[in-house]
Amino acid sequence: MKKVRTRFAPSPTGFMHIGNLRSALFEYLVAKGQGGDFILRIEDTDQTRYVEGAVQFIYDTLKVCNMHIDEGPLEGGNFGPYTQSERVDLYKKYAEELVEKGHAYYCFCSEERLEKLREEADIRKVAFMYDGHCQKLSKEEVEAKIKAGEPYVIRQKMPKEGTTSYEDIVYGRISVDNNLLEDQILLKSDGYPTYNFANVIDDHLMEITHVVRGNEYLSSTPKYLLLYEAFGWESPEYIHLPHIVKEGGKKISKRDGDSTFMDLYNMGYLPEAIINYLALLGWSPEDNQEIYTMEELIEKFNVKRINNSPAVYDIKKLNWVNAHYIKALSMEDFKKLVIPFLEQEYDLSSKSDEFLDELLGIYQNHISHGKEIVEEVRLFFNDEITLNDEAKEFMTTEGADKTVAEFRNQIENITEWTVENISAAIQNTKEVTGNKGKLLFMPIRIATTGQMHGPELPNTIHLLGKETVLNRLK
Ligand code: GLU
C-alpha cells in the first residue's frame, strides 16, 4: 500500500482562523493515524494577498499546537520546493503540456471583452461563463499573438457533455454536469497559476494521497478531476470538511470579531485544549469521551465519523474543555499561565508569596482561560468593591441585611483566622438567623467580594483577611 501523505496548504494571508487550524489538525490526524507524512505547502500564488511574516506565524501556530511537519519549506524533503511561488516554472510547463494534449488553450481576451460578457450575463440573469472564444484560434494565430507580446492566460478546455463525479469520503457522491463547468483559467497573465491549477499539480507531484480541506472546494473538485484525467494521473481521496458556524448558522469570521487561534492563545487558552476542542468540531468519537491528548486523537480519529452538517463553534464548550486542562496543570505551569496577566494589571510586589500561592490555588479550579483571572481576583487588589445591579437588587431581598449583620458579628468573634473557623461562622449565622441556602450565602458573598459567583466562600474570605472583610461588612 502507498504511504499516506496529507498536506496542509495555507495561503499566507496573515492569521490563522479556527477553520484553517481545524483543517491542519484533521490533515495531521489522517496522516499520523496511518503512519503517514504531514506536509506543509505554502500557497502564495496570489501575491496581492501576501502578508509579511505570515509563514512564520503558520510555523509558530503548528509548533505550539504540537503538530510535527515532516516536509515543508523549512524542513525540505524530496518533493520541494514547498512554496508555490518557487514552483512557477513548473506550472507553466504543465499548462503548456495540457495545451499540447488539447485539454487547454491560450486565451487573449481583453478585460473589456470579458467585462462585456459579464454585463450581458447580468442582463440575462445567468451566471457568467467564459464563452470559449479563443478556442477557435489556430496554432499560427496563437504563435503570432504570443510573439507580438500580447498578454494571455491559459484556460482549461471543459468537455461539453457528460458528467464528472467522485466519491467524497464525507459528503458521498458528488456529480456535476460538464456543461456547467467554465473553461477556467489555469495560468494567469502574470505567469502565476490559479489555485485551481496549482493544487492539482502539487498534490500529484507531492504524491498526496488524501486531500483534506474546507467544503468550499467540494463543487469545484470535479474540475480538478478533469485535470487529473487529462494528464492521465490518479486522483487522491477527498475529505471535505463541514463549515464551522456560530449558533444561528453564520460562518465564523475574523471580520465579525470571531477569535483566531492567536486571539485565543493570547487570552490564555491552552493549545492542547484548543486542539482537543477543534477535533470535536465536525468529528465525533464512537463513545462519549471528550478529553483527548494528541496521541489519543491520533489513535481514535476516524474519517468515517466526520459529520457533513455544519459544526457549531460553541465558546462555552471550549471554555469547559479549557477549564479541564487548566485544572490539570501543575501549580508551576498554572503560574506561568496567569502571572503575566496579573502583572499587567496589578502590582504583585506588595503581596507575599504565601498570599499568591493561596490565591492561585483557589482560582485554578475556577477559571476557564488565563486572562479571566484578572477580573476574578480584582476584589483582592482593590479596596473598593462595586456591586452590579443584580447584586444590589439581591441585597434588598428581605433577610439579606440580617445575614450580613450576624455574619459580621460572628467574624468579629473569631480569634484564630482559619478557613475552618470561617466555615463555622457561616454555620452559626445560619443557626442564629434561620436564613439558609441562597439567602445565607449570597449576602455574605456579595458583601465581602462584590460578586455573585466565585470559588469556595470560606477560602475566599480567608484570603481577603479579617480586616478587609470587616471593613466590607460595614
Ligand atoms: N490555499 C487554500 C486555502 O487556504 C488551500 C485549500 C486546500 O487545502 O486545497 O484555502
Short mmCIF file of C-alpha atoms and ligand atoms in Angstrom, two decimals:
data_model
loop_
_atom_site.label_atom_id
_atom_site.label_comp_id
_atom_site.label_asym_id
_atom_site.label_seq_id
_atom_site.Cartn_x
_atom_site.Cartn_y
_atom_site.Cartn_z
CA MET A 1 0.00 0.00 0.00
CA LYS A 2 1.08 3.56 -0.71
CA LYS A 3 2.29 5.60 2.21
CA VAL A 4 -0.40 8.03 3.34
CA ARG A 5 0.57 11.64 2.68
CA THR A 6 -1.54 14.67 3.55
CA ARG A 7 -0.78 18.33 3.18
CA PHE A 8 -1.78 21.48 4.95
CA ALA A 9 -1.83 24.17 2.29
CA PRO A 10 -2.47 27.58 3.82
CA SER A 11 -2.26 30.85 1.97
CA PRO A 12 -0.02 33.25 3.90
CA THR A 13 -2.62 35.95 4.35
CA GLY A 14 -1.82 36.90 7.91
CA PHE A 15 -3.70 34.99 10.52
CA MET A 16 -4.86 31.50 11.16
CA HIS A 17 -8.53 31.25 11.82
CA ILE A 18 -10.13 28.38 13.62
CA GLY A 19 -11.22 26.74 10.37
CA ASN A 20 -7.65 26.72 8.99
CA LEU A 21 -6.33 25.16 12.12
CA ARG A 22 -9.03 22.51 12.14
CA SER A 23 -8.11 21.60 8.54
CA ALA A 24 -4.48 21.31 9.59
CA LEU A 25 -5.44 19.14 12.55
CA PHE A 26 -7.59 16.79 10.50
CA GLU A 27 -4.85 16.50 7.85
CA TYR A 28 -2.44 15.72 10.62
CA LEU A 29 -4.68 13.10 12.22
CA VAL A 30 -5.42 11.40 8.90
CA ALA A 31 -1.69 11.11 8.20
CA LYS A 32 -0.47 10.19 11.66
CA GLY A 33 -3.30 7.74 12.30
CA GLN A 34 -1.98 5.69 9.40
CA GLY A 35 1.72 6.19 9.96
CA GLY A 36 1.87 8.73 7.14
CA ASP A 37 3.54 12.05 6.43
CA PHE A 38 2.20 15.53 7.07
CA ILE A 39 3.38 18.12 4.60
CA LEU A 40 3.24 21.89 4.79
CA ARG A 41 2.80 23.68 1.46
CA ILE A 42 2.63 27.43 1.27
CA GLU A 43 0.12 28.60 -1.34
CA ASP A 44 1.31 32.09 -2.09
CA THR A 45 0.41 32.48 -5.74
CA ASP A 46 -1.99 35.30 -5.03
CA GLN A 47 0.70 37.86 -4.37
CA THR A 48 -1.83 40.63 -3.70
CA ARG A 49 -2.94 38.86 -0.54
CA TYR A 50 0.52 38.04 0.75
CA VAL A 51 1.25 39.28 4.27
CA GLU A 52 4.79 39.66 5.56
CA GLY A 53 5.56 37.32 8.44
CA ALA A 54 2.55 35.11 7.79
CA VAL A 55 4.62 32.00 7.08
CA GLN A 56 6.42 32.36 10.38
CA PHE A 57 3.04 32.70 12.01
CA ILE A 58 1.86 29.43 10.47
CA TYR A 59 5.01 27.71 11.70
CA ASP A 60 4.60 29.13 15.21
CA THR A 61 0.99 28.01 15.38
CA LEU A 62 1.70 24.45 14.26
CA LYS A 63 4.58 24.30 16.71
CA VAL A 64 2.65 25.39 19.80
CA CYS A 65 -0.12 23.01 18.74
CA ASN A 66 2.34 20.16 18.69
CA MET A 67 1.85 19.24 15.04
CA HIS A 68 5.08 17.96 13.64
CA ILE A 69 5.81 18.78 10.00
CA ASP A 70 7.53 16.02 8.02
CA GLU A 71 8.18 18.05 4.88
CA GLY A 72 7.84 21.75 4.23
CA PRO A 73 9.60 24.96 3.21
CA LEU A 74 11.98 24.87 6.19
CA GLU A 75 12.16 21.11 6.65
CA GLY A 76 12.82 20.34 3.00
CA GLY A 77 12.02 16.91 1.57
CA ASN A 78 12.09 15.02 -1.72
CA PHE A 79 9.19 16.86 -3.28
CA GLY A 80 10.22 20.51 -2.92
CA PRO A 81 10.15 23.36 -3.25
CA TYR A 82 7.17 23.53 -0.88
CA THR A 83 6.34 27.16 -1.57
CA GLN A 84 4.26 27.66 -4.69
CA SER A 85 5.89 30.91 -5.80
CA GLU A 86 9.10 28.92 -6.16
CA ARG A 87 7.39 26.44 -8.46
CA VAL A 88 6.13 28.85 -11.08
CA ASP A 89 8.17 27.39 -13.97
CA LEU A 90 6.74 24.01 -13.22
CA TYR A 91 3.13 25.11 -13.52
CA LYS A 92 3.89 26.80 -16.83
CA LYS A 93 5.43 23.64 -18.18
CA TYR A 94 2.39 21.55 -17.20
CA ALA A 95 -0.06 24.12 -18.53
CA GLU A 96 1.74 24.03 -21.88
CA GLU A 97 1.66 20.25 -21.81
CA LEU A 98 -2.12 20.39 -21.45
CA VAL A 99 -2.33 22.73 -24.43
CA GLU A 100 -0.27 20.23 -26.43
CA LYS A 101 -2.64 17.45 -25.38
CA GLY A 102 -5.68 19.50 -26.44
CA HIS A 103 -7.11 19.93 -22.94
CA ALA A 104 -6.26 23.61 -22.59
CA TYR A 105 -5.86 26.66 -24.79
CA TYR A 106 -4.38 30.13 -24.88
CA CYS A 107 -6.83 32.94 -24.37
CA PHE A 108 -6.10 36.54 -25.35
CA CYS A 109 -9.48 38.05 -24.49
CA SER A 110 -9.15 41.56 -23.14
CA GLU A 111 -10.57 42.64 -19.80
CA GLU A 112 -13.05 44.85 -21.75
CA ARG A 113 -14.39 41.89 -23.69
CA LEU A 114 -14.80 39.83 -20.54
CA GLU A 115 -16.48 42.73 -18.80
CA LYS A 116 -18.96 42.96 -21.66
CA LEU A 117 -19.71 39.26 -21.40
CA ARG A 118 -20.29 39.69 -17.67
CA GLU A 119 -22.70 42.55 -18.24
CA GLU A 120 -24.62 40.54 -20.81
CA ALA A 121 -24.87 37.63 -18.41
CA ASP A 122 -26.13 40.04 -15.74
CA ILE A 123 -28.85 41.33 -18.03
CA ARG A 124 -29.93 37.81 -18.91
CA LYS A 125 -29.72 36.94 -15.20
CA VAL A 126 -27.48 33.94 -15.81
CA ALA A 127 -24.16 33.10 -14.20
CA PHE A 128 -21.22 34.40 -16.21
CA MET A 129 -19.27 31.77 -18.05
CA TYR A 130 -16.44 32.38 -20.47
CA ASP A 131 -17.71 31.63 -23.98
CA GLY A 132 -14.72 29.72 -25.31
CA HIS A 133 -13.98 32.43 -27.87
CA CYS A 134 -10.21 31.78 -28.10
CA GLN A 135 -10.60 28.05 -28.59
CA LYS A 136 -11.12 28.80 -32.25
CA LEU A 137 -7.69 30.36 -32.74
CA SER A 138 -5.36 28.38 -34.97
CA LYS A 139 -1.90 27.38 -33.84
CA GLU A 140 -0.40 30.01 -36.13
CA GLU A 141 -2.63 32.76 -34.78
CA VAL A 142 -1.69 31.85 -31.25
CA GLU A 143 2.01 31.83 -32.06
CA ALA A 144 1.78 35.20 -33.77
CA LYS A 145 -0.01 36.76 -30.83
CA ILE A 146 2.47 35.40 -28.32
CA LYS A 147 5.33 36.62 -30.48
CA ALA A 148 3.75 40.07 -30.64
CA GLY A 149 3.79 40.10 -26.84
CA GLU A 150 0.03 40.02 -26.36
CA PRO A 151 -0.88 39.10 -22.78
CA TYR A 152 -2.59 35.75 -22.41
CA VAL A 153 -3.96 33.26 -19.95
CA ILE A 154 -4.24 29.51 -20.37
CA ARG A 155 -7.69 28.04 -19.90
CA GLN A 156 -8.85 24.51 -19.27
CA LYS A 157 -10.99 23.10 -22.08
CA MET A 158 -14.03 21.57 -20.43
CA PRO A 159 -15.98 18.76 -22.08
CA LYS A 160 -19.41 19.97 -23.21
CA GLU A 161 -21.21 16.71 -22.49
CA GLY A 162 -21.42 14.13 -19.78
CA THR A 163 -20.97 14.43 -16.05
CA THR A 164 -17.99 14.24 -13.75
CA SER A 165 -18.38 12.51 -10.41
CA TYR A 166 -16.40 11.42 -7.42
CA GLU A 167 -16.90 9.90 -4.00
CA ASP A 168 -16.12 12.32 -1.23
CA ILE A 169 -15.37 10.50 1.99
CA VAL A 170 -17.56 12.88 3.99
CA TYR A 171 -20.20 14.03 1.50
CA GLY A 172 -20.60 10.91 -0.60
CA ARG A 173 -21.15 11.05 -4.32
CA ILE A 174 -20.72 14.46 -5.94
CA SER A 175 -21.70 14.87 -9.61
CA VAL A 176 -21.57 17.88 -11.87
CA ASP A 177 -22.81 18.27 -15.45
CA ASN A 178 -19.79 19.12 -17.53
CA ASN A 179 -21.64 21.77 -19.50
CA LEU A 180 -21.90 23.78 -16.27
CA LEU A 181 -18.14 23.91 -15.89
CA GLU A 182 -16.41 27.04 -17.09
CA ASP A 183 -13.21 26.93 -19.09
CA GLN A 184 -11.38 28.09 -16.00
CA ILE A 185 -8.07 29.90 -16.02
CA LEU A 186 -5.12 27.70 -15.15
CA LEU A 187 -2.30 30.14 -15.74
CA LYS A 188 -2.79 33.86 -15.22
CA SER A 189 -1.36 36.60 -17.42
CA ASP A 190 1.36 37.26 -14.84
CA GLY A 191 2.56 33.69 -15.33
CA TYR A 192 1.30 32.54 -11.94
CA PRO A 193 -1.05 29.58 -11.69
CA THR A 194 -4.50 29.84 -10.17
CA TYR A 195 -5.26 27.83 -7.06
CA ASN A 196 -7.43 25.64 -9.27
CA PHE A 197 -4.44 24.53 -11.27
CA ALA A 198 -1.65 24.60 -8.71
CA ASN A 199 -3.47 22.42 -6.19
CA VAL A 200 -3.74 19.62 -8.75
CA ILE A 201 -0.16 19.83 -9.98
CA ASP A 202 1.22 19.94 -6.47
CA ASP A 203 -0.99 17.28 -4.96
CA HIS A 204 0.04 14.99 -7.77
CA LEU A 205 3.76 15.76 -7.74
CA MET A 206 3.92 15.66 -3.95
CA GLU A 207 2.19 12.25 -4.02
CA ILE A 208 -0.60 13.40 -1.72
CA THR A 209 -2.96 10.51 -1.03
CA HIS A 210 -5.68 12.33 0.94
CA VAL A 211 -6.80 15.90 0.38
CA VAL A 212 -8.48 17.29 3.49
CA ARG A 213 -9.90 20.79 3.17
CA GLY A 214 -12.91 23.04 3.66
CA ASN A 215 -16.09 22.18 1.79
CA GLU A 216 -15.92 25.40 -0.25
CA TYR A 217 -13.92 23.24 -2.67
CA LEU A 218 -16.45 20.42 -2.80
CA SER A 219 -18.16 21.51 -6.00
CA SER A 220 -15.04 22.67 -7.85
CA THR A 221 -13.30 19.36 -7.30
CA PRO A 222 -14.83 17.85 -10.49
CA LYS A 223 -12.85 20.45 -12.44
CA TYR A 224 -9.71 19.25 -10.73
CA LEU A 225 -10.60 15.67 -11.52
CA LEU A 226 -10.87 16.54 -15.20
CA LEU A 227 -7.32 17.85 -14.95
CA TYR A 228 -6.10 14.60 -13.40
CA GLU A 229 -7.85 12.76 -16.19
CA ALA A 230 -6.35 14.98 -18.87
CA PHE A 231 -2.86 14.29 -17.55
CA GLY A 232 -3.60 10.62 -17.08
CA TRP A 233 -2.90 10.85 -13.34
CA GLU A 234 -4.55 9.05 -10.47
CA SER A 235 -6.51 11.39 -8.21
CA PRO A 236 -6.24 11.42 -4.40
CA GLU A 237 -9.03 10.70 -1.93
CA TYR A 238 -11.10 13.72 -0.95
CA ILE A 239 -12.22 14.59 2.54
CA HIS A 240 -14.12 17.86 2.54
CA LEU A 241 -14.88 19.29 5.96
CA PRO A 242 -18.13 20.94 7.04
CA HIS A 243 -18.14 24.66 7.70
CA ILE A 244 -17.70 25.90 11.22
CA VAL A 245 -20.60 28.16 12.11
CA LYS A 246 -21.80 30.14 15.07
CA GLU A 247 -25.07 29.50 16.80
CA GLY A 248 -27.65 30.69 14.32
CA GLY A 249 -25.67 29.33 11.40
CA LYS A 250 -23.42 32.25 10.45
CA LYS A 251 -19.91 31.34 9.35
CA ILE A 252 -17.24 32.34 11.83
CA SER A 253 -15.01 35.07 10.56
CA LYS A 254 -12.32 37.32 11.90
CA ARG A 255 -14.10 40.30 10.39
CA ASP A 256 -17.11 39.65 12.60
CA GLY A 257 -14.85 39.73 15.61
CA ASP A 258 -14.59 35.96 15.99
CA SER A 259 -11.38 34.85 17.60
CA THR A 260 -8.47 33.47 15.63
CA PHE A 261 -6.21 30.85 17.13
CA MET A 262 -3.74 33.51 18.28
CA ASP A 263 -6.52 35.59 19.86
CA LEU A 264 -7.47 32.58 21.94
CA TYR A 265 -3.86 31.75 22.73
CA ASN A 266 -3.23 35.32 23.83
CA MET A 267 -6.25 35.18 26.13
CA GLY A 268 -4.71 32.22 27.91
CA TYR A 269 -6.40 29.29 26.24
CA LEU A 270 -4.07 26.29 26.20
CA PRO A 271 -3.10 24.95 22.77
CA GLU A 272 -3.81 21.36 23.87
CA ALA A 273 -7.30 22.39 24.87
CA ILE A 274 -7.93 24.29 21.63
CA ILE A 275 -6.76 21.28 19.64
CA ASN A 276 -8.91 18.96 21.73
CA TYR A 277 -11.91 21.19 21.15
CA LEU A 278 -11.26 21.59 17.41
CA ALA A 279 -11.11 17.83 16.97
CA LEU A 280 -14.72 17.72 18.10
CA LEU A 281 -15.81 20.30 15.52
CA GLY A 282 -17.12 18.02 12.82
CA TRP A 283 -15.80 14.77 14.20
CA SER A 284 -17.23 12.64 16.97
CA PRO A 285 -15.88 9.51 18.57
CA GLU A 286 -17.86 6.32 18.94
CA ASP A 287 -18.04 6.68 22.68
CA ASN A 288 -18.67 9.83 24.71
CA GLN A 289 -15.08 10.67 25.51
CA GLU A 290 -14.50 14.41 25.22
CA ILE A 291 -10.99 14.95 26.55
CA TYR A 292 -8.16 13.76 24.34
CA THR A 293 -4.42 14.12 24.20
CA MET A 294 -2.95 14.42 20.72
CA GLU A 295 -1.80 10.80 20.96
CA GLU A 296 -5.30 9.63 21.76
CA LEU A 297 -6.70 11.67 18.88
CA ILE A 298 -4.21 10.10 16.51
CA GLU A 299 -5.27 6.69 17.72
CA LYS A 300 -9.03 7.23 17.75
CA PHE A 301 -9.64 9.61 14.85
CA ASN A 302 -11.60 8.01 12.06
CA VAL A 303 -12.66 9.85 8.89
CA LYS A 304 -15.85 7.80 8.74
CA ARG A 305 -17.07 9.71 11.76
CA ILE A 306 -16.70 13.16 10.24
CA ASN A 307 -20.15 14.63 10.03
CA ASN A 308 -21.21 16.61 6.98
CA SER A 309 -23.55 19.03 8.71
CA PRO A 310 -22.10 22.37 9.81
CA ALA A 311 -20.09 22.22 13.04
CA VAL A 312 -21.24 24.72 15.63
CA TYR A 313 -18.49 26.68 17.34
CA ASP A 314 -19.53 26.90 20.94
CA ILE A 315 -17.34 29.05 23.16
CA LYS A 316 -19.00 27.60 26.27
CA LYS A 317 -17.85 24.15 25.28
CA LEU A 318 -14.37 25.44 24.53
CA ASN A 319 -14.33 27.08 27.96
CA TRP A 320 -15.35 23.82 29.55
CA VAL A 321 -12.59 21.90 27.78
CA ASN A 322 -10.03 24.57 28.58
CA ALA A 323 -11.05 24.70 32.25
CA HIS A 324 -10.45 20.97 32.36
CA TYR A 325 -6.88 21.42 31.10
CA ILE A 326 -6.24 24.34 33.44
CA LYS A 327 -7.27 22.27 36.46
CA ALA A 328 -4.80 19.60 35.43
CA LEU A 329 -1.82 21.98 35.30
CA SER A 330 0.89 21.80 37.94
CA MET A 331 0.98 24.90 40.16
CA GLU A 332 4.18 25.91 38.41
CA ASP A 333 2.58 25.77 34.97
CA PHE A 334 -0.54 27.47 36.21
CA LYS A 335 1.61 30.32 37.47
CA LYS A 336 3.34 30.57 34.11
CA LEU A 337 -0.07 30.92 32.53
CA VAL A 338 -1.65 33.52 34.80
CA ILE A 339 1.14 35.58 36.38
CA PRO A 340 1.80 37.57 33.18
CA PHE A 341 -1.88 38.57 33.05
CA LEU A 342 -1.85 39.55 36.71
CA GLU A 343 1.37 41.51 36.40
CA GLN A 344 -0.09 43.56 33.59
CA GLU A 345 -2.93 44.72 35.79
CA TYR A 346 -1.74 44.67 39.41
CA ASP A 347 1.30 45.43 41.48
CA LEU A 348 2.19 41.97 42.76
CA SER A 349 5.26 43.12 44.66
CA SER A 350 3.11 44.19 47.59
CA LYS A 351 1.75 40.66 48.01
CA SER A 352 3.53 37.81 49.77
CA ASP A 353 4.37 34.51 48.09
CA GLU A 354 2.03 32.75 50.52
CA PHE A 355 -0.79 35.03 49.53
CA LEU A 356 -0.21 34.41 45.83
CA ASP A 357 0.03 30.65 46.28
CA GLU A 358 -3.23 30.57 48.21
CA LEU A 359 -4.91 32.86 45.71
CA LEU A 360 -3.84 30.83 42.71
CA GLY A 361 -4.68 27.59 44.49
CA ILE A 362 -8.26 28.79 44.89
CA TYR A 363 -8.65 30.15 41.36
CA GLN A 364 -7.02 27.35 39.41
CA ASN A 365 -10.24 25.41 39.74
CA HIS A 366 -12.35 28.35 38.89
CA ILE A 367 -11.28 29.97 35.65
CA SER A 368 -11.83 28.88 32.07
CA HIS A 369 -8.90 30.75 30.49
CA GLY A 370 -5.81 32.56 31.75
CA LYS A 371 -6.92 36.14 31.27
CA GLU A 372 -10.14 35.53 33.16
CA ILE A 373 -8.17 35.61 36.39
CA VAL A 374 -7.71 39.38 36.15
CA GLU A 375 -11.33 40.29 36.83
CA GLU A 376 -11.94 37.33 39.09
CA VAL A 377 -9.34 38.43 41.62
CA ARG A 378 -9.89 42.18 41.42
CA LEU A 379 -11.55 42.04 44.83
CA PHE A 380 -8.17 41.17 46.36
CA PHE A 381 -6.37 44.11 44.83
CA ASN A 382 -8.86 46.96 45.04
CA ASP A 383 -10.10 48.20 48.39
CA GLU A 384 -13.35 49.41 46.94
CA ILE A 385 -15.80 46.89 45.61
CA THR A 386 -18.62 47.88 43.32
CA LEU A 387 -21.81 45.92 43.03
CA ASN A 388 -23.58 45.40 39.76
CA ASP A 389 -27.33 45.96 39.55
CA GLU A 390 -28.18 42.31 40.02
CA ALA A 391 -26.09 42.14 43.21
CA LYS A 392 -27.57 45.40 44.52
CA GLU A 393 -31.02 44.08 43.82
CA PHE A 394 -30.28 40.87 45.70
CA MET A 395 -29.12 42.80 48.73
CA THR A 396 -32.62 44.29 49.04
CA THR A 397 -34.12 40.81 49.50
CA GLU A 398 -35.85 40.52 52.83
CA GLY A 399 -33.50 38.97 55.38
CA ALA A 400 -30.29 39.75 53.50
CA ASP A 401 -29.27 42.53 55.86
CA LYS A 402 -29.88 40.24 58.80
CA THR A 403 -27.46 37.67 57.35
CA VAL A 404 -24.79 40.32 56.84
CA ALA A 405 -25.18 41.81 60.32
CA GLU A 406 -24.96 38.45 62.06
CA PHE A 407 -22.07 37.30 59.94
CA ARG A 408 -20.16 40.44 60.88
CA ASN A 409 -20.86 39.64 64.48
CA GLN A 410 -19.54 36.12 64.06
CA ILE A 411 -16.42 37.32 62.26
CA GLU A 412 -15.59 39.81 64.97
CA ASN A 413 -15.56 36.97 67.47
CA ILE A 414 -13.08 34.84 65.55
CA THR A 415 -9.72 34.81 67.28
CA GLU A 416 -7.86 32.43 65.03
CA TRP A 417 -8.30 33.34 61.34
CA THR A 418 -8.64 29.92 59.68
CA VAL A 419 -10.82 28.55 56.88
CA GLU A 420 -12.46 26.18 59.39
CA ASN A 421 -13.40 28.99 61.76
CA ILE A 422 -14.83 30.99 58.88
CA SER A 423 -16.93 27.99 57.84
CA ALA A 424 -18.13 27.74 61.43
CA ALA A 425 -19.02 31.45 61.40
CA ILE A 426 -21.20 30.89 58.34
CA GLN A 427 -22.81 27.90 60.04
CA ASN A 428 -23.50 29.92 63.18
CA THR A 429 -25.01 32.70 61.09
CA LYS A 430 -27.37 30.16 59.63
CA GLU A 431 -28.45 28.95 63.05
CA VAL A 432 -28.90 32.39 64.57
CA THR A 433 -30.77 33.97 61.67
CA GLY A 434 -32.61 30.95 60.38
CA ASN A 435 -31.55 32.01 56.86
CA LYS A 436 -30.23 29.24 54.66
CA GLY A 437 -29.29 28.44 51.07
CA LYS A 438 -29.12 31.42 48.80
CA LEU A 439 -30.29 33.80 51.49
CA LEU A 440 -27.38 32.74 53.65
CA PHE A 441 -24.52 32.55 51.14
CA MET A 442 -25.37 35.23 48.65
CA PRO A 443 -25.47 38.26 51.01
CA ILE A 444 -22.19 37.15 52.57
CA ARG A 445 -20.59 36.64 49.19
CA ILE A 446 -21.84 39.92 47.78
CA ALA A 447 -20.93 41.94 50.86
CA THR A 448 -17.40 40.55 51.09
CA THR A 449 -16.48 40.14 47.42
CA GLY A 450 -18.94 42.24 45.45
CA GLN A 451 -19.55 39.20 43.24
CA MET A 452 -22.43 36.77 42.94
CA HIS A 453 -20.27 33.84 41.89
CA GLY A 454 -16.84 32.69 42.89
CA PRO A 455 -14.80 29.87 44.32
CA GLU A 456 -15.35 28.37 47.78
CA LEU A 457 -16.58 31.18 50.03
CA PRO A 458 -14.64 30.38 53.24
CA ASN A 459 -11.38 30.17 51.30
CA THR A 460 -12.04 33.47 49.57
CA ILE A 461 -12.90 35.19 52.84
CA HIS A 462 -9.83 33.75 54.49
CA LEU A 463 -7.62 35.12 51.77
CA LEU A 464 -9.18 38.57 51.99
CA GLY A 465 -8.11 38.81 55.62
CA LYS A 466 -10.14 39.73 58.67
CA GLU A 467 -9.63 43.46 58.45
CA THR A 468 -10.75 43.77 54.84
CA VAL A 469 -13.74 41.53 55.48
CA LEU A 470 -14.86 43.55 58.49
CA ASN A 471 -14.49 46.79 56.57
CA ARG A 472 -16.54 45.50 53.73
CA LEU A 473 -19.24 44.11 56.01
CA LYS A 474 -19.79 47.62 57.28
N1 GLU B 1 -4.76 27.60 -0.01
C1 GLU B 1 -6.05 27.03 0.11
C2 GLU B 1 -6.78 27.68 1.27
O1 GLU B 1 -6.14 28.21 2.16
C3 GLU B 1 -5.90 25.54 0.37
C4 GLU B 1 -7.08 24.72 0.09
C5 GLU B 1 -6.65 23.25 0.02
O2 GLU B 1 -6.33 22.70 1.08
O3 GLU B 1 -6.59 22.70 -1.07
O4 GLU B 1 -7.98 27.70 1.28
#
